[in-house]
């Protein structure tokens, strides 16, 4: 299976320079324009397993603007694996750019109501799916399974610079788990993209426990014992943005030419900015921020912002 390492870049950013902090970004957004970032990492070992075990397809779940849905559809096309997406809620129409692209890439889109979607992990729902889609490998929402975590453990194996702190975005905390599991001696902060994301600490601990018990990761499991989920920078909740955040994204792009996505990496970098301003990050520290991708979501976000006085200004740059 192909592993694609991503570039590591040191970024010149006036605020970090002024605070005497080194900022580096691991550009997983550059892995691929569509299966970008951590969704690629999380799918890689799932795809490998599907090929090895001869499953007929991949079935997975997500919201209408989900990066994971976009990535799974493209990976399915790329590797010749049929994909099925169970999509939450009424906005699951094919006019939205994420689903239109997923559909174009061959994903079978099955919209379900929000109520049905909530039952997606029950035995009854999964049995019904298995009847309709026999012998499909079921990947949880956001690619959040052990294969996903193991894929994210590859990220730091590509880094040979030593850092004091690592920052990453948190949705399901799968990526955070992979980073924590492979970051011995480094402090790791996951910035939650959702309100009240602290409950995800238990997910990280569960994944760490499974990794500790797994033979597959015996050689690579080197956990950090200094990690946290930061809950201050969700900016209104999952998938929400506000004017301050969008203006920050535009300014950050103007200065560094790094495009941030509206759901995750913008909030991570916004958190770093706030923590620098509050002197919560000491002078002399070397920071690694993971750019986990998600740029495909910019177009959908700008559509939702049509009636607002602010927009993400670099949509065209992404194409
Ligand atoms: C899905 C996603 C995340 C969150 O990753 P988890 O492993 O679910 O915590 C972060 N950044 C981007 C760009 C994503 O698409």
CSV table of C-alpha atoms and ligand atoms in Angstrom, one decimal:
chain,number,residue,atom,x,y,z
A,1,UNK,CA,0.0,0.0,0.0
A,2,UNK,CA,1.3,3.5,-0.8
A,3,UNK,CA,2.4,5.7,2.0
A,4,UNK,CA,2.7,9.3,1.1
A,5,UNK,CA,4.8,11.4,3.4
A,6,UNK,CA,3.8,15.0,3.8
A,7,UNK,CA,6.2,18.1,3.9
A,8,UNK,CA,7.2,19.7,7.2
A,9,UNK,CA,7.6,23.4,6.9
A,10,UNK,CA,8.9,26.1,9.3
A,11,UNK,CA,6.5,29.1,9.1
A,12,UNK,CA,7.4,32.7,9.5
A,13,UNK,CA,4.4,34.3,11.3
A,14,UNK,CA,4.8,37.7,13.0
A,15,UNK,CA,3.0,36.8,16.2
A,16,UNK,CA,5.1,33.7,16.8
A,17,UNK,CA,8.3,35.5,15.9
A,18,UNK,CA,7.4,38.3,18.3
A,19,UNK,CA,6.8,35.8,21.1
A,20,UNK,CA,10.1,34.0,20.4
A,21,UNK,CA,8.3,30.7,19.5
A,22,UNK,CA,9.1,28.6,16.5
A,23,UNK,CA,6.1,27.4,14.4
A,24,UNK,CA,6.3,24.4,12.1
A,25,UNK,CA,3.4,22.9,10.2
A,26,UNK,CA,3.2,19.3,9.0
A,27,UNK,CA,1.3,19.7,5.7
A,28,UNK,CA,-1.0,16.7,5.5
A,29,UNK,CA,-3.3,19.0,3.5
A,30,UNK,CA,-0.8,18.6,0.6
A,31,UNK,CA,-1.1,14.7,0.5
A,32,UNK,CA,-3.9,14.9,-2.0
A,33,UNK,CA,-6.5,17.5,-3.0
A,34,UNK,CA,-9.4,15.2,-2.2
A,35,UNK,CA,-8.3,12.4,0.2
A,36,UNK,CA,-6.4,15.0,2.1
A,37,UNK,CA,-5.0,15.1,5.5
A,38,UNK,CA,-5.8,12.9,8.3
A,39,UNK,CA,-8.7,11.2,6.4
A,40,UNK,CA,-6.1,9.7,4.1
A,41,UNK,CA,-4.1,8.5,7.1
A,42,UNK,CA,-7.2,7.0,8.8
A,43,UNK,CA,-8.4,5.2,5.6
A,44,UNK,CA,-5.1,3.7,4.5
A,45,UNK,CA,-5.1,0.7,6.8
A,46,UNK,CA,-8.8,0.3,6.4
A,47,UNK,CA,-8.4,0.0,2.6
A,48,UNK,CA,-5.5,-2.4,3.2
A,49,UNK,CA,-7.7,-4.6,5.4
A,50,UNK,CA,-10.6,-4.5,2.8
A,51,UNK,CA,-8.2,-5.7,0.1
A,52,UNK,CA,-6.6,-8.4,2.3
A,53,UNK,CA,-9.9,-9.8,3.6
A,54,UNK,CA,-11.7,-9.5,0.3
A,55,UNK,CA,-14.6,-7.3,1.5
A,56,UNK,CA,-17.0,-6.2,-1.2
A,57,UNK,CA,-17.0,-2.6,-0.3
A,58,UNK,CA,-16.7,0.1,2.5
A,59,UNK,CA,-19.8,1.4,4.2
A,60,UNK,CA,-19.5,4.5,6.4
A,61,UNK,CA,-21.3,7.4,7.9
A,62,UNK,CA,-21.1,11.2,8.0
A,63,UNK,CA,-22.7,14.6,7.8
A,64,UNK,CA,-23.5,16.3,4.5
A,65,UNK,CA,-20.3,18.3,4.5
A,66,UNK,CA,-18.0,15.6,6.0
A,67,UNK,CA,-14.4,15.4,5.0
A,68,UNK,CA,-14.5,11.7,5.8
A,69,UNK,CA,-17.3,11.1,3.3
A,70,UNK,CA,-15.4,13.0,0.6
A,71,UNK,CA,-12.2,11.1,1.3
A,72,UNK,CA,-13.9,7.7,1.5
A,73,UNK,CA,-15.6,8.2,-1.9
A,74,UNK,CA,-12.4,9.3,-3.6
A,75,UNK,CA,-10.4,6.5,-2.0
A,76,UNK,CA,-13.0,4.0,-3.2
A,77,UNK,CA,-12.7,5.3,-6.7
A,78,UNK,CA,-8.9,5.3,-6.6
A,79,UNK,CA,-8.6,1.8,-5.2
A,80,UNK,CA,-11.6,0.3,-7.0
A,81,UNK,CA,-13.6,-0.4,-3.9
A,82,UNK,CA,-17.4,0.3,-3.9
A,83,UNK,CA,-18.4,2.8,-1.2
A,84,UNK,CA,-21.7,3.5,0.5
A,85,UNK,CA,-22.3,6.7,2.6
A,86,UNK,CA,-25.1,6.9,5.2
A,87,UNK,CA,-25.7,10.6,5.4
A,88,UNK,CA,-27.2,12.4,8.3
A,89,UNK,CA,-30.1,14.8,8.0
A,90,UNK,CA,-32.3,16.7,5.7
A,91,UNK,CA,-29.5,18.8,4.1
A,92,UNK,CA,-28.2,15.6,2.5
A,93,UNK,CA,-29.0,16.8,-1.0
A,94,UNK,CA,-26.7,16.2,-3.9
A,95,UNK,CA,-26.4,19.9,-4.7
A,96,UNK,CA,-24.0,20.4,-1.9
A,97,UNK,CA,-20.4,20.3,-3.2
A,98,UNK,CA,-19.2,17.6,-0.8
A,99,UNK,CA,-21.9,15.1,-1.6
A,100,UNK,CA,-22.0,16.0,-5.3
A,101,UNK,CA,-18.3,15.2,-5.5
A,102,UNK,CA,-18.7,12.0,-3.4
A,103,UNK,CA,-21.5,10.9,-5.7
A,104,UNK,CA,-19.5,11.7,-8.8
A,105,UNK,CA,-16.7,9.5,-7.3
A,106,UNK,CA,-19.1,6.6,-7.2
A,107,UNK,CA,-20.3,6.6,-3.7
A,108,UNK,CA,-23.9,5.4,-3.1
A,109,UNK,CA,-25.5,8.1,-1.0
A,110,UNK,CA,-28.2,7.0,1.5
A,111,UNK,CA,-29.7,9.9,3.3
A,112,UNK,CA,-31.4,9.1,6.7
A,113,UNK,CA,-33.2,11.3,9.2
A,114,UNK,CA,-31.3,12.7,12.1
A,115,UNK,CA,-33.3,10.3,14.4
A,116,UNK,CA,-32.3,7.2,12.3
A,117,UNK,CA,-28.7,8.5,12.2
A,118,UNK,CA,-28.6,8.5,16.0
A,119,UNK,CA,-29.3,4.8,16.0
A,120,UNK,CA,-26.5,3.9,13.5
A,121,UNK,CA,-24.4,2.0,16.0
A,122,UNK,CA,-27.3,-0.2,17.3
A,123,UNK,CA,-27.3,-3.9,16.3
A,124,UNK,CA,-30.7,-3.5,14.7
A,125,UNK,CA,-29.5,-0.8,12.3
A,126,UNK,CA,-26.2,-2.6,11.5
A,127,UNK,CA,-28.1,-5.8,10.8
A,128,UNK,CA,-30.4,-4.1,8.4
A,129,UNK,CA,-27.4,-2.5,6.6
A,130,UNK,CA,-25.7,-5.9,6.4
A,131,UNK,CA,-28.8,-7.2,4.6
A,132,UNK,CA,-28.7,-4.5,2.0
A,133,UNK,CA,-24.9,-4.4,1.7
A,134,UNK,CA,-23.6,-7.8,2.5
A,135,UNK,CA,-19.9,-8.3,3.2
A,136,UNK,CA,-19.1,-4.6,3.5
A,137,UNK,CA,-16.4,-3.3,5.9
A,138,UNK,CA,-18.1,-0.8,8.2
A,139,UNK,CA,-15.9,2.2,9.0
A,140,UNK,CA,-17.3,4.4,11.9
A,141,UNK,CA,-18.1,8.1,11.4
A,142,UNK,CA,-14.9,10.1,10.9
A,143,UNK,CA,-12.8,7.0,10.3
A,144,UNK,CA,-12.6,6.4,14.0
A,145,UNK,CA,-11.4,2.9,14.4
A,146,UNK,CA,-8.1,1.2,15.4
A,147,UNK,CA,-6.9,1.1,11.8
A,148,UNK,CA,-7.5,4.8,11.7
A,149,UNK,CA,-5.4,5.4,14.9
A,150,UNK,CA,-2.6,3.3,13.6
A,151,UNK,CA,-2.6,5.3,10.3
A,152,UNK,CA,-2.2,8.5,12.4
A,153,UNK,CA,0.8,7.0,14.2
A,154,UNK,CA,2.6,7.2,10.8
A,155,UNK,CA,2.5,11.0,11.0
A,156,UNK,CA,5.3,11.5,13.5
A,157,UNK,CA,7.4,8.7,12.0
A,158,UNK,CA,8.0,11.1,9.2
A,159,UNK,CA,9.2,13.9,11.5
A,160,UNK,CA,12.8,14.1,12.5
A,161,UNK,CA,12.9,17.5,14.1
A,162,UNK,CA,12.4,17.6,17.9
A,163,UNK,CA,9.5,19.6,19.2
A,164,UNK,CA,8.3,20.8,22.6
A,165,UNK,CA,4.6,20.8,21.8
A,166,UNK,CA,2.3,19.4,19.1
A,167,UNK,CA,-1.2,20.7,18.3
A,168,UNK,CA,-3.9,18.9,16.3
A,169,UNK,CA,-7.6,19.3,15.7
A,170,UNK,CA,-10.1,17.1,17.4
A,171,UNK,CA,-13.4,15.7,16.0
A,172,UNK,CA,-13.5,12.1,17.1
A,173,UNK,CA,-10.0,12.3,18.7
A,174,UNK,CA,-8.7,9.5,16.5
A,175,UNK,CA,-5.9,11.6,15.1
A,176,UNK,CA,-5.0,12.9,18.6
A,177,UNK,CA,-4.9,9.2,19.8
A,178,UNK,CA,-2.4,8.3,17.1
A,179,UNK,CA,-0.2,11.3,17.9
A,180,UNK,CA,-0.3,10.8,21.6
A,181,UNK,CA,0.6,7.1,21.0
A,182,UNK,CA,3.7,8.0,19.2
A,183,UNK,CA,4.9,11.2,20.9
A,184,UNK,CA,6.9,10.1,23.9
A,185,UNK,CA,8.5,13.1,25.7
A,186,UNK,CA,6.4,15.7,23.8
A,187,UNK,CA,3.4,17.7,25.1
A,188,UNK,CA,0.4,17.1,22.9
A,189,UNK,CA,-2.7,19.4,22.7
A,190,UNK,CA,-5.9,18.5,20.8
A,191,UNK,CA,-8.0,21.5,20.1
A,192,UNK,CA,-11.7,20.5,20.1
A,193,UNK,CA,-13.7,21.6,17.1
A,194,UNK,CA,-16.9,20.9,19.1
A,195,UNK,CA,-18.4,22.3,22.2
A,196,UNK,CA,-17.8,20.2,25.3
A,197,UNK,CA,-15.3,17.9,23.6
A,198,UNK,CA,-13.7,16.9,26.9
A,199,UNK,CA,-15.6,13.6,26.9
A,200,UNK,CA,-13.3,12.5,24.1
A,201,UNK,CA,-10.5,12.1,26.6
A,202,UNK,CA,-12.0,8.7,27.4
A,203,UNK,CA,-11.8,7.7,23.7
A,204,UNK,CA,-8.2,8.5,23.6
A,205,UNK,CA,-7.6,6.4,26.7
A,206,UNK,CA,-9.5,3.5,25.2
A,207,UNK,CA,-7.5,3.7,22.0
A,208,UNK,CA,-4.2,3.9,24.0
A,209,UNK,CA,-5.3,0.8,25.9
A,210,UNK,CA,-6.0,-1.1,22.7
A,211,UNK,CA,-2.7,-0.1,21.2
A,212,UNK,CA,-0.8,-1.1,24.3
A,213,UNK,CA,-2.4,-4.6,24.0
A,214,UNK,CA,-1.9,-4.9,20.2
A,215,UNK,CA,1.0,-6.9,18.8
A,216,UNK,CA,0.8,-4.9,15.6
A,217,UNK,CA,1.9,-1.7,17.3
A,218,UNK,CA,4.3,-3.2,19.9
A,219,UNK,CA,7.3,-1.6,18.2
A,220,UNK,CA,5.8,1.8,17.6
A,221,UNK,CA,3.7,2.5,20.7
A,222,UNK,CA,5.7,5.2,22.5
A,223,UNK,CA,3.0,7.3,24.2
A,224,UNK,CA,3.3,10.8,25.6
A,225,UNK,CA,2.1,11.1,29.2
A,226,UNK,CA,1.5,14.8,28.8
A,227,UNK,CA,-1.6,15.4,26.6
A,228,UNK,CA,-4.8,17.3,26.9
A,229,UNK,CA,-8.0,18.3,25.0
A,230,UNK,CA,-8.3,22.1,24.8
A,231,UNK,CA,-12.0,23.1,24.9
A,232,UNK,CA,-11.8,26.9,24.6
A,233,UNK,CA,-11.6,27.4,20.8
A,234,UNK,CA,-14.7,25.7,19.3
A,235,UNK,CA,-16.0,29.2,18.2
A,236,UNK,CA,-19.7,28.3,18.6
A,237,UNK,CA,-19.6,24.6,18.1
A,238,UNK,CA,-19.0,21.9,15.5
A,239,UNK,CA,-19.1,23.2,11.9
A,240,UNK,CA,-19.8,26.8,13.1
A,241,UNK,CA,-17.6,29.8,12.4
A,242,UNK,CA,-17.8,33.4,13.5
A,243,UNK,CA,-16.5,36.6,12.0
A,244,UNK,CA,-13.5,36.7,14.3
A,245,UNK,CA,-12.5,33.2,13.1
A,246,UNK,CA,-13.0,33.8,9.4
A,247,UNK,CA,-11.1,37.1,9.6
A,248,UNK,CA,-8.3,35.3,11.3
A,249,UNK,CA,-8.2,32.6,8.6
A,250,UNK,CA,-8.0,35.3,5.9
A,251,UNK,CA,-5.2,37.2,7.7
A,252,UNK,CA,-3.3,34.1,8.4
A,253,UNK,CA,-3.5,33.1,4.8
A,254,UNK,CA,-2.4,36.7,3.7
A,255,UNK,CA,0.7,36.5,5.8
A,256,UNK,CA,1.8,32.8,5.5
A,257,UNK,CA,0.0,31.6,2.4
A,258,UNK,CA,-1.2,28.6,4.4
A,259,UNK,CA,-4.9,27.9,3.7
A,260,UNK,CA,-6.7,26.7,6.9
A,261,UNK,CA,-10.0,24.8,6.7
A,262,UNK,CA,-13.1,26.2,8.5
A,263,UNK,CA,-13.9,23.3,10.7
A,264,UNK,CA,-10.7,22.1,12.3
A,265,UNK,CA,-7.3,23.6,11.5
A,266,UNK,CA,-8.6,27.2,11.7
A,267,UNK,CA,-9.6,26.6,15.3
A,268,UNK,CA,-6.3,24.9,16.1
A,269,UNK,CA,-4.3,27.9,14.7
A,270,UNK,CA,-6.8,30.3,16.3
A,271,UNK,CA,-6.2,28.6,19.6
A,272,UNK,CA,-2.4,28.8,19.1
A,273,UNK,CA,-2.8,32.5,18.4
A,274,UNK,CA,-4.9,33.1,21.6
A,275,UNK,CA,-2.5,31.0,23.7
A,276,UNK,CA,0.5,33.0,22.3
A,277,UNK,CA,-1.3,36.3,23.1
A,278,UNK,CA,-2.0,35.1,26.6
A,279,UNK,CA,1.6,34.0,27.1
A,280,UNK,CA,0.5,30.5,27.7
A,281,UNK,CA,3.2,29.2,25.4
A,282,UNK,CA,6.7,30.0,26.7
A,283,UNK,CA,9.4,31.8,24.8
A,284,UNK,CA,11.8,29.4,23.1
A,285,UNK,CA,9.3,26.7,22.5
A,286,UNK,CA,9.2,24.8,19.3
A,287,UNK,CA,5.6,24.0,18.1
A,288,UNK,CA,4.4,21.6,15.6
A,289,UNK,CA,0.9,22.1,14.3
A,290,UNK,CA,-0.6,19.4,12.1
A,291,UNK,CA,-2.4,20.7,9.1
A,292,UNK,CA,-4.9,17.8,8.9
A,293,UNK,CA,-6.5,19.0,5.6
A,294,UNK,CA,-10.2,19.5,5.1
A,295,UNK,CA,-9.8,22.2,2.5
A,296,UNK,CA,-12.6,20.7,0.4
A,297,UNK,CA,-15.0,22.1,3.0
A,298,UNK,CA,-14.2,25.7,2.2
A,299,UNK,CA,-16.6,25.8,-0.8
A,300,UNK,CA,-19.5,24.4,1.2
A,301,UNK,CA,-18.8,26.9,4.1
A,302,UNK,CA,-18.7,29.9,1.8
A,303,UNK,CA,-22.1,28.8,0.4
A,304,UNK,CA,-23.4,28.8,3.9
A,305,UNK,CA,-21.9,32.3,4.5
A,306,UNK,CA,-23.4,33.9,1.4
A,307,UNK,CA,-25.6,36.3,3.4
A,308,UNK,CA,-22.8,37.2,5.9
A,309,UNK,CA,-20.4,40.1,5.5
A,310,UNK,CA,-17.5,37.8,5.7
A,311,UNK,CA,-16.3,34.9,3.5
A,312,UNK,CA,-13.2,32.7,3.3
A,313,UNK,CA,-11.2,34.7,0.7
A,314,UNK,CA,-9.0,31.9,-0.7
A,315,UNK,CA,-11.6,29.5,-2.1
A,316,UNK,CA,-10.2,29.9,-5.6
A,317,UNK,CA,-6.7,29.2,-4.4
A,318,UNK,CA,-7.8,25.6,-3.4
A,319,UNK,CA,-8.9,24.5,-6.9
B,1,LIG,C1,-11.8,14.9,10.5
B,1,LIG,C2,-10.8,16.0,10.7
B,1,LIG,C3,-10.2,16.3,11.9
B,1,LIG,C4,-10.5,15.5,13.2
B,1,LIG,O1,-9.9,14.3,13.3
B,1,LIG,P1,-10.4,13.3,14.3
B,1,LIG,O2,-9.4,12.2,14.1
B,1,LIG,O3,-11.8,12.9,14.0
B,1,LIG,O4,-10.3,13.9,15.7
B,1,LIG,C5,-9.2,17.3,12.0
B,1,LIG,N1,-8.9,18.0,10.9
B,1,LIG,C6,-9.5,17.8,9.7
B,1,LIG,C7,-9.2,18.7,8.6
B,1,LIG,C8,-10.5,16.8,9.6
B,1,LIG,O5,-11.1,16.6,8.4
